[in-house]
mmCIF file of C-alpha atoms in Angstrom:
data_model
loop_
_atom_site.group_PDB
_atom_site.id
_atom_site.type_symbol
_atom_site.label_atom_id
_atom_site.label_comp_id
_atom_site.label_asym_id
_atom_site.label_seq_id
_atom_site.Cartn_x
_atom_site.Cartn_y
_atom_site.Cartn_z
ATOM 1 C CA MET A 1 205.699 90.834 67.635
ATOM 2 C CA LYS A 2 207.605 91.494 70.850
ATOM 3 C CA ILE A 3 208.087 95.025 72.177
ATOM 4 C CA TYR A 4 210.605 95.999 74.835
ATOM 5 C CA LEU A 5 211.222 99.334 76.498
ATOM 6 C CA ILE A 6 214.894 99.760 77.362
ATOM 7 C CA GLU A 7 215.404 102.532 79.892
ATOM 8 C CA ASN A 8 218.256 103.223 82.321
ATOM 9 C CA GLY A 9 219.758 99.775 81.820
ATOM 10 C CA THR A 10 216.504 97.915 82.429
ATOM 11 C CA MET A 11 214.242 96.170 79.942
ATOM 12 C CA THR A 12 210.483 95.784 80.307
ATOM 13 C CA SER A 13 208.050 94.109 77.969
ATOM 14 C CA THR A 14 204.917 95.805 76.650
ATOM 15 C CA GLU A 15 202.119 94.952 74.245
ATOM 16 C CA ASP A 16 200.993 98.478 73.393
ATOM 17 C CA ILE A 17 202.471 99.242 69.973
ATOM 18 C CA GLU A 18 201.006 102.747 69.975
ATOM 19 C CA GLN A 19 203.141 103.901 72.895
ATOM 20 C CA THR A 20 206.321 103.261 70.900
ATOM 21 C CA ILE A 21 205.649 106.543 69.072
ATOM 22 C CA HIS A 22 206.221 108.475 72.318
ATOM 23 C CA PRO A 23 209.253 106.971 74.064
ATOM 24 C CA PRO A 24 210.541 108.300 77.390
ATOM 25 C CA ALA A 25 213.411 110.784 77.359
ATOM 26 C CA ASN A 26 215.986 108.276 78.605
ATOM 27 C CA GLY A 27 214.759 105.193 76.804
ATOM 28 C CA PHE A 28 214.042 103.579 73.469
ATOM 29 C CA TYR A 29 212.061 100.651 72.095
ATOM 30 C CA TRP A 30 213.297 97.390 70.674
ATOM 31 C CA ILE A 31 210.732 95.669 68.480
ATOM 32 C CA GLN A 32 211.154 92.053 67.392
ATOM 33 C CA ALA A 33 209.014 91.701 64.309
ATOM 34 C CA ARG A 34 207.996 89.117 61.752
ATOM 35 C CA LEU A 35 207.118 89.740 58.141
ATOM 36 C CA PHE A 36 203.392 89.993 58.859
ATOM 37 C CA ASP A 37 204.087 92.835 61.326
ATOM 38 C CA LEU A 38 205.633 95.109 58.706
ATOM 39 C CA ASP A 39 202.408 96.792 57.568
ATOM 40 C CA ILE A 40 201.605 98.262 60.976
ATOM 41 C CA LEU A 41 205.258 99.148 61.605
ATOM 42 C CA GLN A 42 205.477 100.930 58.282
ATOM 43 C CA SER A 43 202.436 103.042 59.088
ATOM 44 C CA LEU A 44 203.698 103.897 62.584
ATOM 45 C CA PHE A 45 207.324 104.691 61.778
ATOM 46 C CA HIS A 46 206.982 105.636 58.084
ATOM 47 C CA LEU A 47 209.482 103.016 57.026
ATOM 48 C CA HIS A 48 210.663 103.364 53.456
ATOM 49 C CA PRO A 49 208.790 101.143 50.942
ATOM 50 C CA LEU A 50 212.039 99.945 49.328
ATOM 51 C CA ALA A 51 213.257 98.697 52.694
ATOM 52 C CA ILE A 52 209.959 96.891 53.246
ATOM 53 C CA GLU A 53 210.325 95.245 49.833
ATOM 54 C CA ASP A 54 213.783 94.015 50.757
ATOM 55 C CA CYS A 55 212.389 92.498 53.954
ATOM 56 C CA ILE A 56 209.674 90.496 52.231
ATOM 57 C CA ASP A 57 211.764 89.554 49.197
ATOM 58 C CA GLU A 58 212.328 85.800 49.136
ATOM 59 C CA GLU A 59 215.663 86.239 47.384
ATOM 60 C CA GLU A 60 218.752 86.217 49.566
ATOM 61 C CA GLN A 61 219.781 89.816 50.315
ATOM 62 C CA ARG A 62 223.390 90.916 50.533
ATOM 63 C CA PRO A 63 224.385 92.748 53.727
ATOM 64 C CA LYS A 64 224.039 96.476 53.124
ATOM 65 C CA LEU A 65 223.214 99.858 54.625
ATOM 66 C CA GLU A 66 220.552 102.202 53.254
ATOM 67 C CA VAL A 67 220.216 105.693 54.705
ATOM 68 C CA TYR A 68 216.786 107.335 54.648
ATOM 69 C CA GLN A 69 215.588 110.642 56.012
ATOM 70 C CA ASP A 70 214.777 109.656 59.588
ATOM 71 C CA HIS A 71 215.875 106.027 59.780
ATOM 72 C CA TYR A 72 218.451 103.568 58.486
ATOM 73 C CA PHE A 73 217.860 100.142 57.023
ATOM 74 C CA MET A 74 220.415 97.349 57.263
ATOM 75 C CA VAL A 75 220.584 93.774 56.067
ATOM 76 C CA SER A 76 222.881 91.540 58.086
ATOM 77 C CA ASN A 77 223.409 87.813 58.460
ATOM 78 C CA SER A 78 223.949 85.211 61.103
ATOM 79 C CA ILE A 79 225.223 81.778 60.088
ATOM 80 C CA GLN A 80 224.988 78.298 61.541
ATOM 81 C CA PHE A 81 226.901 75.147 60.643
ATOM 82 C CA HIS A 82 225.126 71.806 60.821
ATOM 83 C CA ASN A 83 225.945 68.478 59.154
ATOM 84 C CA GLU A 84 228.707 70.162 57.128
ATOM 85 C CA ASP A 85 226.243 72.686 55.670
ATOM 86 C CA ILE A 86 226.119 76.428 56.302
ATOM 87 C CA PHE A 87 222.686 77.903 56.958
ATOM 88 C CA LEU A 88 222.171 81.616 56.479
ATOM 89 C CA ARG A 89 219.880 83.538 58.831
ATOM 90 C CA GLU A 90 219.038 86.961 57.471
ATOM 91 C CA VAL A 91 218.272 89.809 59.866
ATOM 92 C CA ASN A 92 216.760 93.098 58.718
ATOM 93 C CA ILE A 93 217.332 96.072 61.006
ATOM 94 C CA PHE A 94 215.586 99.446 61.127
ATOM 95 C CA LEU A 95 217.382 102.050 63.207
ATOM 96 C CA GLY A 96 215.556 105.198 64.290
ATOM 97 C CA LYS A 97 216.166 107.929 66.811
ATOM 98 C CA HIS A 98 214.134 106.241 69.559
ATOM 99 C CA TYR A 99 213.670 102.711 68.275
ATOM 100 C CA ILE A 100 215.370 99.734 66.702
ATOM 101 C CA ILE A 101 213.427 97.060 64.834
ATOM 102 C CA THR A 102 214.789 93.597 64.042
ATOM 103 C CA VAL A 103 212.935 91.575 61.420
ATOM 104 C CA SER A 104 213.739 87.928 60.779
ATOM 105 C CA LYS A 105 212.048 85.074 58.959
ATOM 106 C CA PHE A 106 213.524 82.464 61.298
ATOM 107 C CA GLU A 107 214.364 82.250 64.966
ATOM 108 C CA ILE A 108 217.893 83.534 65.463
ATOM 109 C CA ASP A 109 220.018 82.699 68.476
ATOM 110 C CA GLU A 110 221.518 86.191 68.617
ATOM 111 C CA ILE A 111 218.043 87.691 69.038
ATOM 112 C CA ARG A 112 216.961 85.046 71.526
ATOM 113 C CA ILE A 113 219.907 85.611 73.876
ATOM 114 C CA PHE A 114 220.156 89.379 73.428
ATOM 115 C CA PRO A 115 217.890 90.321 76.378
ATOM 116 C CA SER A 116 220.509 88.871 78.734
ATOM 117 C CA ILE A 117 223.191 90.962 77.009
ATOM 118 C CA ILE A 118 221.093 94.096 77.500
ATOM 119 C CA ARG A 119 221.028 93.420 81.230
ATOM 120 C CA GLU A 120 224.799 92.903 81.353
ATOM 121 C CA GLU A 121 226.016 95.719 79.097
ATOM 122 C CA GLU A 122 225.485 99.455 79.166
ATOM 123 C CA ILE A 123 222.928 99.766 76.388
ATOM 124 C CA HIS A 124 221.195 103.117 76.600
ATOM 125 C CA SER A 125 220.425 104.045 72.984
ATOM 126 C CA PRO A 126 219.466 102.435 69.661
ATOM 127 C CA ASP A 127 222.975 102.913 68.253
ATOM 128 C CA SER A 128 224.622 101.204 71.244
ATOM 129 C CA PHE A 129 222.084 98.400 70.840
ATOM 130 C CA LEU A 130 223.134 98.153 67.182
ATOM 131 C CA TYR A 131 226.797 97.936 68.145
ATOM 132 C CA TYR A 132 226.326 95.027 70.554
ATOM 133 C CA PHE A 133 223.904 93.292 68.224
ATOM 134 C CA MET A 134 226.279 93.475 65.245
ATOM 135 C CA ASP A 135 229.052 92.219 67.491
ATOM 136 C CA GLN A 136 226.951 89.165 68.350
ATOM 137 C CA LEU A 137 226.219 88.480 64.682
ATOM 138 C CA ILE A 138 229.918 88.569 63.847
ATOM 139 C CA GLU A 139 230.652 86.241 66.764
ATOM 140 C CA SER A 140 228.455 83.606 65.126
ATOM 141 C CA TYR A 141 231.014 83.400 62.308
ATOM 142 C CA PHE A 142 233.793 82.579 64.769
ATOM 143 C CA ASP A 143 231.777 79.635 66.071
ATOM 144 C CA VAL A 144 231.354 78.337 62.517
ATOM 145 C CA MET A 145 235.053 78.853 61.792
ATOM 146 C CA GLU A 146 236.053 76.672 64.734
ATOM 147 C CA GLU A 147 233.791 73.861 63.536
ATOM 148 C CA ILE A 148 235.115 74.085 59.973
ATOM 149 C CA GLN A 149 238.721 74.119 61.161
ATOM 150 C CA ASP A 150 238.158 70.998 63.279
ATOM 151 C CA LEU A 151 236.453 69.306 60.343
ATOM 152 C CA ILE A 152 239.343 70.103 57.980
ATOM 153 C CA GLU A 153 241.904 68.764 60.469
ATOM 154 C CA ASN A 154 239.946 65.530 61.024
ATOM 155 C CA LEU A 155 239.419 65.082 57.296
ATOM 156 C CA GLU A 156 243.126 65.578 56.625
ATOM 157 C CA GLU A 157 244.041 62.916 59.201
ATOM 158 C CA GLN A 158 241.594 60.443 57.649
ATOM 159 C CA VAL A 159 242.877 61.100 54.125
ATOM 160 C CA LEU A 160 246.511 60.654 55.161
ATOM 161 C CA LEU A 161 245.630 57.464 57.028
ATOM 162 C CA LYS A 162 243.600 55.917 54.206
ATOM 163 C CA ALA A 163 241.880 57.830 51.427
ATOM 164 C CA LYS A 164 238.348 56.693 50.583
ATOM 165 C CA ASN A 165 235.996 57.590 47.756
ATOM 166 C CA SER A 166 233.640 59.278 50.234
ATOM 167 C CA HIS A 167 236.401 61.706 51.196
ATOM 168 C CA LEU A 168 236.365 63.358 47.770
ATOM 169 C CA SER A 169 232.692 64.320 47.956
ATOM 170 C CA GLN A 170 233.259 65.539 51.511
ATOM 171 C CA ILE A 171 236.197 67.687 50.370
ATOM 172 C CA VAL A 172 234.247 69.175 47.461
ATOM 173 C CA GLY A 173 231.216 69.888 49.648
ATOM 174 C CA LEU A 174 233.283 71.518 52.369
ATOM 175 C CA ARG A 175 235.115 73.683 49.849
ATOM 176 C CA ARG A 176 231.761 74.841 48.472
ATOM 177 C CA GLU A 177 230.554 75.810 51.945
ATOM 178 C CA ILE A 178 233.790 77.697 52.665
ATOM 179 C CA LEU A 179 233.466 79.720 49.469
ATOM 180 C CA TYR A 180 229.826 80.436 50.318
ATOM 181 C CA ALA A 181 230.750 81.653 53.805
ATOM 182 C CA LYS A 182 233.437 83.926 52.399
ATOM 183 C CA LYS A 183 230.996 85.246 49.804
ATOM 184 C CA ILE A 184 228.417 86.310 52.399
ATOM 185 C CA MET A 185 231.019 87.587 54.866
ATOM 186 C CA ALA A 186 232.672 90.041 52.467
ATOM 187 C CA PRO A 187 229.627 92.379 52.210
ATOM 188 C CA GLN A 188 229.094 91.955 55.959
ATOM 189 C CA ARG A 189 232.583 93.348 56.436
ATOM 190 C CA ASP A 190 231.733 96.270 54.134
ATOM 191 C CA LEU A 191 228.575 96.974 56.143
ATOM 192 C CA ILE A 192 230.578 97.231 59.366
ATOM 193 C CA TYR A 193 233.088 99.495 57.632
ATOM 194 C CA ALA A 194 230.276 101.805 56.503
ATOM 195 C CA LEU A 195 228.950 102.055 60.066
ATOM 196 C CA GLN A 196 232.467 102.854 61.216
ATOM 197 C CA THR A 197 233.407 105.509 58.639
ATOM 198 C CA MET A 198 230.237 107.179 57.349
ATOM 199 C CA ASP A 199 228.968 110.385 58.946
ATOM 200 C CA LEU A 200 225.681 108.991 60.244
ATOM 201 C CA ALA A 201 223.493 111.246 62.366
ATOM 202 C CA LEU A 202 221.858 108.345 64.225
ATOM 203 C CA ILE A 203 225.198 106.883 65.348
ATOM 204 C CA SER A 204 227.194 108.967 67.802
ATOM 205 C CA PRO A 205 230.824 109.758 66.867
ATOM 206 C CA ASN A 206 232.049 108.359 70.189
ATOM 207 C CA LEU A 207 230.369 105.035 69.492
ATOM 208 C CA ARG A 208 231.435 104.898 65.856
ATOM 209 C CA LYS A 209 235.064 104.217 66.745
ATOM 210 C CA TYR A 210 234.032 101.068 68.601
ATOM 211 C CA PHE A 211 232.911 99.572 65.307
ATOM 212 C CA ILE A 212 236.630 99.381 64.432
ATOM 213 C CA ASP A 213 236.963 96.262 66.598
ATOM 214 C CA ILE A 214 234.011 94.604 64.882
ATOM 215 C CA HIS A 215 235.416 95.523 61.475
ATOM 216 C CA GLU A 216 238.796 94.029 62.384
ATOM 217 C CA ASN A 217 237.045 90.817 63.402
ATOM 218 C CA ALA A 218 235.156 90.804 60.111
ATOM 219 C CA VAL A 219 238.407 91.238 58.170
ATOM 220 C CA LYS A 220 239.962 88.415 60.183
ATOM 221 C CA ILE A 221 237.022 86.144 59.382
ATOM 222 C CA VAL A 222 237.318 86.791 55.636
ATOM 223 C CA GLU A 223 241.055 86.064 55.802
ATOM 224 C CA ASN A 224 240.459 82.868 57.772
ATOM 225 C CA PHE A 225 237.936 81.592 55.243
ATOM 226 C CA GLU A 226 240.512 82.252 52.521
ATOM 227 C CA THR A 227 243.018 80.245 54.567
ATOM 228 C CA PHE A 228 240.461 77.442 54.927
ATOM 229 C CA ARG A 229 240.015 77.445 51.148
ATOM 230 C CA GLU A 230 243.750 76.897 50.733
ATOM 231 C CA LEU A 231 243.805 74.213 53.437
ATOM 232 C CA ILE A 232 240.971 72.240 51.880
ATOM 233 C CA GLY A 233 242.832 72.530 48.574
ATOM 234 C CA ASN A 234 245.853 70.948 50.266
ATOM 235 C CA VAL A 235 243.643 68.165 51.617
ATOM 236 C CA ARG A 236 242.365 67.514 48.102
ATOM 237 C CA GLU A 237 245.933 67.322 46.803
ATOM 238 C CA ALA A 238 246.773 64.896 49.613
ATOM 239 C CA TYR A 239 243.741 62.792 48.640
ATOM 240 C CA GLN A 240 244.763 62.716 44.975
ATOM 241 C CA SER A 241 248.351 61.877 45.933
ATOM 242 C CA SER A 242 247.176 59.060 48.200
ATOM 243 C CA VAL A 243 244.925 57.614 45.496
ATOM 244 C CA SER A 244 247.736 57.909 42.950
ATOM 245 C CA ASN A 245 250.194 56.169 45.270
ATOM 246 C CA ARG A 246 247.732 53.382 45.925
ATOM 247 C CA THR A 247 247.169 52.957 42.176
ATOM 248 C CA ASN A 248 250.922 52.851 41.580
ATOM 249 C CA GLU A 249 251.276 50.265 44.336
ATOM 250 C CA ILE A 250 248.651 48.049 42.723
ATOM 251 C CA MET A 251 250.252 48.451 39.297
ATOM 252 C CA ARG A 252 253.657 47.554 40.751
ATOM 253 C CA ILE A 253 252.252 44.347 42.220
ATOM 254 C CA PHE A 254 250.566 43.436 38.935
ATOM 255 C CA THR A 255 253.787 44.164 37.049
ATOM 256 C CA ALA A 256 255.819 41.995 39.422
ATOM 257 C CA LEU A 257 253.347 39.120 39.144
ATOM 258 C CA THR A 258 253.328 39.427 35.363
ATOM 259 C CA THR A 259 257.128 39.370 35.346
ATOM 260 C CA ILE A 260 257.156 36.247 37.524
ATOM 261 C CA PHE A 261 254.765 34.364 35.271
ATOM 262 C CA MET A 262 256.366 35.522 32.019
ATOM 263 C CA PRO A 263 259.202 32.891 31.943
ATOM 264 C CA LEU A 264 256.709 30.247 33.024
ATOM 265 C CA THR A 265 254.586 31.162 30.051
ATOM 266 C CA VAL A 266 257.637 30.816 27.797
ATOM 267 C CA VAL A 267 258.379 27.338 29.169
ATOM 268 C CA THR A 268 254.799 26.137 28.828
ATOM 269 C CA GLY A 269 254.637 27.665 25.361
ATOM 270 C CA ILE A 270 257.718 25.769 24.218
ATOM 271 C CA TYR A 271 256.500 22.437 25.519
ATOM 272 C CA GLY A 272 253.048 23.081 24.239
ATOM 273 C CA MET A 273 254.230 23.069 20.609
ATOM 274 C CA ASN A 274 252.919 20.170 18.522
ATOM 275 C CA PHE A 275 256.262 18.559 17.508
ATOM 276 C CA ASP A 276 257.169 14.890 17.840
ATOM 277 C CA LEU A 277 260.946 15.319 17.858
ATOM 278 C CA MET A 278 261.326 16.928 21.269
ATOM 279 C CA PRO A 279 263.770 14.826 23.353
ATOM 280 C CA GLU A 280 262.408 16.073 26.654
ATOM 281 C CA LEU A 281 259.000 14.608 25.872
ATOM 282 C CA HIS A 282 260.412 11.104 25.983
ATOM 283 C CA THR A 283 262.606 11.602 29.059
ATOM 284 C CA ARG A 284 261.398 9.605 32.039
ATOM 285 C CA TYR A 285 261.547 12.495 34.492
ATOM 286 C CA GLY A 286 261.201 15.314 31.945
ATOM 287 C CA TYR A 287 257.761 16.402 33.191
ATOM 288 C CA PHE A 288 258.906 16.681 36.794
ATOM 289 C CA LEU A 289 262.123 18.388 35.706
ATOM 290 C CA VAL A 290 260.186 21.071 33.839
ATOM 291 C CA LEU A 291 257.889 21.608 36.827
ATOM 292 C CA PHE A 292 260.947 21.924 39.079
ATOM 293 C CA ILE A 293 262.509 24.485 36.741
ATOM 294 C CA MET A 294 259.263 26.497 36.637
ATOM 295 C CA VAL A 295 258.894 26.490 40.424
ATOM 296 C CA THR A 296 262.558 27.432 40.845
ATOM 297 C CA LEU A 297 262.241 30.334 38.405
ATOM 298 C CA ALA A 298 259.081 31.638 40.095
ATOM 299 C CA THR A 299 260.536 31.270 43.602
ATOM 300 C CA THR A 300 263.816 32.937 42.653
ATOM 301 C CA MET A 301 262.102 35.913 41.015
ATOM 302 C CA TYR A 302 259.700 36.289 43.943
ATOM 303 C CA ALA A 303 262.632 36.302 46.376
ATOM 304 C CA ILE A 304 264.443 38.941 44.317
ATOM 305 C CA PHE A 305 261.342 41.175 44.180
ATOM 306 C CA LYS A 306 260.692 40.722 47.897
ATOM 307 C CA ARG A 307 264.288 41.574 48.825
ATOM 308 C CA ASN A 308 264.082 44.791 46.783
ATOM 309 C CA ASP A 309 260.671 45.741 48.299
ATOM 310 C CA TRP A 310 258.899 45.404 44.988
ATOM 311 C CA LEU A 311 256.296 43.153 46.562
#
């Protein structure tokens, strides 16, 4: 557990959890907690048992806002994109009058870098902390979007150049990750909208309007993921078209070759019949004449096919 006192734009670290009950008039406490810290935090701040259950639940929680008597509980998410897979990082947030608690099962970049943001921005209350923190979480989606967009563009170029079997599994996997990102972003958008529109005593009216910008970004992210879904669908169609064209090309070559050898088969079939009275069999140069005719037929048909771009 890490405890910080944020007062007059400065942040100092402390190890005395008991003093968080009596914050200074112009300051508040930020507590970075792990799951094993929840028991002592619940006893100190009287956190609601249902919120504690949501924190320790191993099931993936949807982003949401729960309003209790003297504190709010929020579930939010940060995402990362690595090796074409999206990894969800859940963050549980308790917002009180003089404190804000962030609980996470994993190390989250937004929490790690937030002390530097506190020093740069005018953060003087738990609700202003919440605003900047939620803004950072939403920014993580933009980073993922850029990576996905680059991946789609590169994949499209490869498919148009030469479609491979590995491209199909890559397309299907990427589409699955895009749908997953959109699925977890939609309730995140609703959470921001609730913070923006609900009459919440712990969030000042002047600050509430600033959540509009975050909500607009969240809406934009959902729309972009929908666009990505359509783009990856177009890439799949391009892949199927490329494979179909290649199959047609192979079939055209086989058809042309079959057509070339068809008259040769007729000739060899005629002279392969078991009859004695075939004048050509007793002609001195009949064998060479038949070979010449067969070569001439094959060469002529090949030239015709080549001139018409059938081969």
